[in-house]
């Protein structure tokens, strides 16, 4: 029997990427199934019924979805963060979960810099803005995206700092980036901070008032990581207290309407998460996901498994 590989993406990949994924699945002799732009969970529950493998993006894979997917062996998150997958539920059902690290990192990094430029130019309101040249940038977490942000920011002539509890200082400094030893130091030092921490129990609400109030005058916080890492009540307070503080995000906060109404010139959220939404990133992540699934079924390769 042919293995059935479902691509289930509420936010679709570029058509070209879907074709490439299909080609890989077809060439491997597997069956390709597609569910895009679904509007409700029951549609996903129905689509996963027959699937042996699922490729997802930020789609939620919880115990209910896994229970509906009786033949499922593997879920591949075509992207980096896998906080949208219930890993314990997958592990207890002996389902392998993988991600495709690094594949969309440049796309997210380019957006982070674009948001910094948008902030520096006062949201293109016609007034005289400022430049990124010579400004201090704090990269919070030096993973694949953080590294790409630093690479591009070098081109802008920014002075770059990074804090990452899990990355050795030498690995940061070899890129011409100053490693600092705490988040506090990063926020105290840098006018621009770009967030690249994953959403975990440890990082939830971690970006709070104590950190944000340390930022220098004309502070700009850019979040292309996850909504959950921000303490949204604290952020609102900082925005109220500091008329010099700007927040730009690729992940719409729960208090979006309030922030928009109160701070139209200092708060911006993309209408939909756009960081990884380029044809290049879709191709990279989609192709990697398809290849990882084929490899898993043909050779048992679990290199990118995240629930080992
Ligand atoms: C990721 O974790 O890879 C990014 O946040 C991209 O998410 P997306 O696939 O939903 O655009």
Coordinates of C-alpha atoms and ligand atoms in Angstrom, one line a residue:
X1 CA 0.0 0.0 0.0
X2 CA 1.2 3.5 -0.9
X3 CA 2.1 5.8 2.1
X4 CA -0.2 8.8 2.1
X5 CA 1.6 12.1 2.7
X6 CA -0.7 15.1 3.6
X7 CA 0.4 18.7 3.4
X8 CA -1.9 20.5 5.8
X9 CA -1.3 24.2 5.7
X10 CA -3.8 26.8 6.9
X11 CA -1.4 29.4 5.5
X12 CA -0.4 27.9 2.1
X13 CA 3.1 27.5 0.7
X14 CA 3.8 29.2 -2.7
X15 CA 2.3 27.1 -5.5
X16 CA 5.8 26.4 -6.8
X17 CA 6.8 24.9 -3.4
X18 CA 3.7 22.7 -3.3
X19 CA 4.5 21.4 -6.8
X20 CA 8.1 20.5 -5.7
X21 CA 6.9 18.7 -2.6
X22 CA 4.4 16.8 -4.7
X23 CA 7.2 15.8 -7.1
X24 CA 9.3 14.4 -4.3
X25 CA 6.4 12.4 -2.9
X26 CA 5.4 11.2 -6.4
X27 CA 9.0 10.2 -7.3
X28 CA 9.2 8.2 -4.0
X29 CA 6.1 6.3 -5.0
X30 CA 3.9 7.8 -2.3
X31 CA 0.5 9.4 -2.5
X32 CA 0.3 13.2 -2.2
X33 CA -2.7 14.8 -0.4
X34 CA -3.3 18.5 0.1
X35 CA -5.4 20.6 2.5
X36 CA -4.8 24.3 2.2
X37 CA -6.5 27.4 3.8
X38 CA -8.8 25.2 5.9
X39 CA -11.2 27.3 7.9
X40 CA -12.0 25.0 10.8
X41 CA -10.4 22.2 12.9
X42 CA -13.0 19.5 11.7
X43 CA -11.6 19.9 8.2
X44 CA -8.1 19.1 9.5
X45 CA -9.5 16.2 11.6
X46 CA -11.1 14.7 8.5
X47 CA -8.0 15.2 6.3
X48 CA -5.6 13.5 8.7
X49 CA -7.7 10.3 8.9
X50 CA -5.9 8.4 6.3
X51 CA -2.5 10.1 6.4
X52 CA 0.7 8.3 7.3
X53 CA 2.7 11.5 7.3
X54 CA 1.7 15.2 7.7
X55 CA 3.6 18.3 6.7
X56 CA 2.5 21.4 8.6
X57 CA 3.5 25.0 9.3
X58 CA 2.1 26.8 12.3
X59 CA -0.9 24.5 12.2
X60 CA -1.9 23.1 15.6
X61 CA -1.3 19.4 16.1
X62 CA -2.8 18.5 19.4
X63 CA -4.0 15.2 21.0
X64 CA -7.3 15.4 19.2
X65 CA -5.7 15.7 15.8
X66 CA -3.3 12.8 16.6
X67 CA -6.3 10.7 17.7
X68 CA -8.1 11.4 14.5
X69 CA -4.9 10.4 12.5
X70 CA -5.0 6.7 13.3
X71 CA -2.3 5.8 10.7
X72 CA 0.1 8.6 11.4
X73 CA 3.8 7.8 11.8
X74 CA 5.4 11.2 11.4
X75 CA 4.7 15.0 11.5
X76 CA 7.1 17.4 10.0
X77 CA 6.9 21.0 10.9
X78 CA 8.2 22.7 7.7
X79 CA 9.9 25.5 9.7
X80 CA 11.8 26.0 12.8
X81 CA 9.5 26.4 15.9
X82 CA 7.5 23.3 16.9
X83 CA 5.6 24.8 19.9
X84 CA 2.4 24.2 17.8
X85 CA 2.8 20.4 18.1
X86 CA 1.9 18.6 21.3
X87 CA 5.2 16.6 21.6
X88 CA 4.1 14.5 24.6
X89 CA 0.9 13.5 22.9
X90 CA 2.9 12.5 19.8
X91 CA 5.6 10.6 21.8
X92 CA 3.0 8.6 23.7
X93 CA 1.4 7.6 20.4
X94 CA 4.9 6.7 19.0
X95 CA 4.6 9.4 16.3
X96 CA 7.9 11.0 15.2
X97 CA 7.9 14.8 15.1
X98 CA 10.6 16.7 13.1
X99 CA 11.3 20.3 12.1
X100 CA 13.4 21.7 9.3
X101 CA 15.8 24.0 11.1
X102 CA 17.4 26.9 9.3
X103 CA 15.4 26.5 6.1
X104 CA 13.4 29.7 6.4
X105 CA 15.9 31.7 8.6
X106 CA 17.0 34.2 6.0
X107 CA 13.4 35.1 5.2
X108 CA 12.6 35.8 8.8
X109 CA 15.8 37.8 9.3
X110 CA 15.2 40.0 6.3
X111 CA 11.7 40.8 7.7
X112 CA 13.3 41.7 11.1
X113 CA 15.6 44.2 9.4
X114 CA 12.7 45.5 7.3
X115 CA 10.7 46.2 10.5
X116 CA 13.7 48.0 12.0
X117 CA 13.9 50.3 8.9
X118 CA 10.1 50.9 9.1
X119 CA 10.5 51.9 12.8
X120 CA 13.6 54.1 12.1
X121 CA 11.7 55.9 9.3
X122 CA 8.7 56.6 11.6
X123 CA 6.4 54.2 9.8
X124 CA 6.9 56.2 6.6
X125 CA 4.8 59.1 7.9
X126 CA 6.7 61.7 6.1
X127 CA 8.6 63.0 9.1
X128 CA 12.4 62.9 9.4
X129 CA 13.4 59.5 10.7
X130 CA 16.8 58.0 11.6
X131 CA 19.2 55.5 10.2
X132 CA 20.4 52.1 11.4
X133 CA 24.0 52.9 10.7
X134 CA 26.0 53.0 13.9
X135 CA 23.0 52.0 16.1
X136 CA 23.3 49.2 18.7
X137 CA 21.3 46.1 17.9
X138 CA 20.7 43.3 20.4
X139 CA 20.0 39.9 19.0
X140 CA 18.2 37.9 21.6
X141 CA 19.1 34.3 20.9
X142 CA 21.8 33.4 18.4
X143 CA 20.3 30.5 16.4
X144 CA 19.7 30.3 12.7
X145 CA 17.6 33.4 12.5
X146 CA 19.7 35.4 15.0
X147 CA 22.8 34.7 13.0
X148 CA 21.2 35.8 9.7
X149 CA 20.0 39.0 11.4
X150 CA 23.5 39.7 12.6
X151 CA 24.9 39.1 9.0
X152 CA 22.5 41.5 7.4
X153 CA 22.8 44.1 10.2
X154 CA 26.5 44.2 9.6
X155 CA 25.7 45.4 6.1
X156 CA 23.7 48.3 7.6
X157 CA 26.7 49.2 9.8
X158 CA 25.0 48.4 13.1
X159 CA 26.9 47.7 16.2
X160 CA 25.8 44.2 17.1
X161 CA 25.4 42.4 20.4
X162 CA 23.9 39.0 21.2
X163 CA 22.7 37.1 24.2
X164 CA 22.1 33.3 24.0
X165 CA 22.2 31.2 27.1
X166 CA 22.9 28.1 25.0
X167 CA 25.4 29.4 22.5
X168 CA 29.1 29.7 23.5
X169 CA 30.4 33.3 23.4
X170 CA 33.2 32.3 21.0
X171 CA 30.7 31.1 18.4
X172 CA 29.0 34.6 18.6
X173 CA 32.2 36.6 18.6
X174 CA 33.7 34.9 15.6
X175 CA 30.9 36.6 13.6
X176 CA 32.0 40.0 14.8
X177 CA 29.2 40.2 17.3
X178 CA 29.7 41.1 20.9
X179 CA 28.4 38.4 23.3
X180 CA 26.9 39.7 26.5
X181 CA 26.3 37.5 29.5
X182 CA 22.7 38.3 30.4
X183 CA 19.4 39.4 28.8
X184 CA 19.5 42.4 31.2
X185 CA 22.8 43.6 29.7
X186 CA 21.5 43.2 26.2
X187 CA 18.4 45.2 26.8
X188 CA 20.3 47.9 28.8
X189 CA 22.8 48.3 26.0
X190 CA 20.8 48.2 22.8
X191 CA 18.4 50.7 21.3
X192 CA 17.2 48.0 18.9
X193 CA 16.4 44.5 20.1
X194 CA 15.4 41.7 17.8
X195 CA 13.7 38.6 19.4
X196 CA 14.6 35.1 18.3
X197 CA 13.8 32.9 21.3
X198 CA 11.5 29.9 20.9
X199 CA 8.3 29.7 22.8
X200 CA 8.9 27.2 25.7
X201 CA 7.7 27.0 29.3
X202 CA 10.9 28.8 30.3
X203 CA 10.5 31.7 27.8
X204 CA 6.8 32.3 28.1
X205 CA 6.2 35.9 29.2
X206 CA 10.0 36.3 29.6
X207 CA 10.1 39.7 27.9
X208 CA 8.7 41.7 30.7
X209 CA 8.7 45.1 32.2
X210 CA 12.0 44.6 34.1
X211 CA 13.8 44.0 30.8
X212 CA 12.0 46.5 28.6
X213 CA 12.3 49.4 31.0
X214 CA 16.1 49.0 30.7
X215 CA 16.2 49.8 27.0
X216 CA 17.8 53.1 26.1
X217 CA 15.9 56.1 24.8
X218 CA 14.1 55.7 21.4
X219 CA 13.9 51.9 22.0
X220 CA 12.7 49.6 19.2
X221 CA 11.6 46.0 20.0
X222 CA 11.1 43.8 17.0
X223 CA 9.4 40.4 17.4
X224 CA 9.5 37.9 14.6
X225 CA 9.7 35.0 17.1
X226 CA 6.6 34.1 19.0
X227 CA 3.7 36.0 20.6
X228 CA 4.0 34.0 23.9
X229 CA 7.4 35.2 24.8
X230 CA 6.1 38.7 25.4
X231 CA 4.4 39.7 28.6
X232 CA 1.7 41.7 26.8
X233 CA 0.4 43.5 29.9
X234 CA 3.9 44.7 30.7
X235 CA 4.5 45.7 27.1
X236 CA 1.3 47.8 27.2
X237 CA 2.5 49.5 30.4
X238 CA 5.9 50.3 28.8
X239 CA 4.2 51.7 25.7
X240 CA 2.0 53.9 28.0
X241 CA 4.9 55.1 30.1
X242 CA 7.5 55.6 27.4
X243 CA 6.4 57.7 24.4
X244 CA 9.8 56.9 22.8
X245 CA 9.2 53.1 22.8
X246 CA 8.2 51.3 19.5
X247 CA 7.0 47.7 19.2
X248 CA 6.9 46.0 15.8
X249 CA 5.8 42.4 15.5
X250 CA 5.1 39.6 13.0
X251 CA 2.8 37.8 15.4
X252 CA -0.4 39.7 16.3
X253 CA -0.7 40.2 20.1
X254 CA -4.0 39.5 22.0
X255 CA -4.3 43.2 22.7
X256 CA -3.7 44.2 19.1
X257 CA -6.8 46.4 18.9
X258 CA -5.9 48.4 22.0
X259 CA -2.2 48.8 20.9
X260 CA -3.3 49.9 17.5
X261 CA -5.8 52.5 18.9
X262 CA -3.5 53.9 21.5
X263 CA -0.1 53.9 19.6
X264 CA -0.8 54.1 15.8
X265 CA 2.7 55.6 15.3
X266 CA 4.6 53.3 17.6
X267 CA 3.0 49.9 17.2
X268 CA 2.8 47.8 14.1
X269 CA 1.8 44.2 13.5
X270 CA 1.8 42.4 10.2
X271 CA -1.8 41.3 9.3
X272 CA -0.6 37.7 9.0
X273 CA 2.6 36.1 10.1
X274 CA 4.9 36.9 7.1
X275 CA 8.4 36.1 8.3
X276 CA 8.8 32.8 6.4
X277 CA 6.3 33.7 3.7
X278 CA 8.7 33.9 0.7
X279 CA 8.9 31.5 -2.2
X280 CA 12.5 30.8 -1.3
X281 CA 11.7 29.9 2.3
X282 CA 8.6 27.9 1.2
X283 CA 10.7 25.9 -1.3
X284 CA 13.5 25.3 1.2
X285 CA 11.3 24.2 4.1
X286 CA 8.8 22.3 2.0
X287 CA 11.5 20.4 0.0
X288 CA 13.4 19.6 3.2
X289 CA 10.2 18.3 4.9
X290 CA 9.3 16.1 1.9
X291 CA 12.8 14.7 1.7
X292 CA 12.9 14.0 5.5
X293 CA 9.6 12.1 5.2
X294 CA 10.8 10.0 2.2
X295 CA 14.1 9.3 4.0
X296 CA 12.2 8.3 7.2
X297 CA 10.0 5.8 5.4
X298 CA 12.7 4.4 3.2
X299 CA 15.7 4.3 5.5
X300 CA 14.4 5.1 9.0
X301 CA 16.4 8.3 9.3
X302 CA 15.3 10.4 12.3
X303 CA 18.0 13.0 12.2
X304 CA 15.7 16.0 12.7
X305 CA 13.4 14.3 15.2
X306 CA 12.6 16.7 18.1
X307 CA 10.7 14.3 20.4
X308 CA 13.4 11.7 20.9
Ligands
LIG1 C1 9.0 29.0 12.0 O1 9.0 28.6 13.2 O2 9.6 28.4 11.1 C2 8.5 30.4 11.6 O3 7.8 30.9 12.7 C3 7.6 30.3 10.4 O4 6.3 29.9 10.6 P1 5.2 29.7 9.4 O5 5.6 28.5 8.7 O6 3.9 29.6 10.1 O7 5.3 30.9 8.5

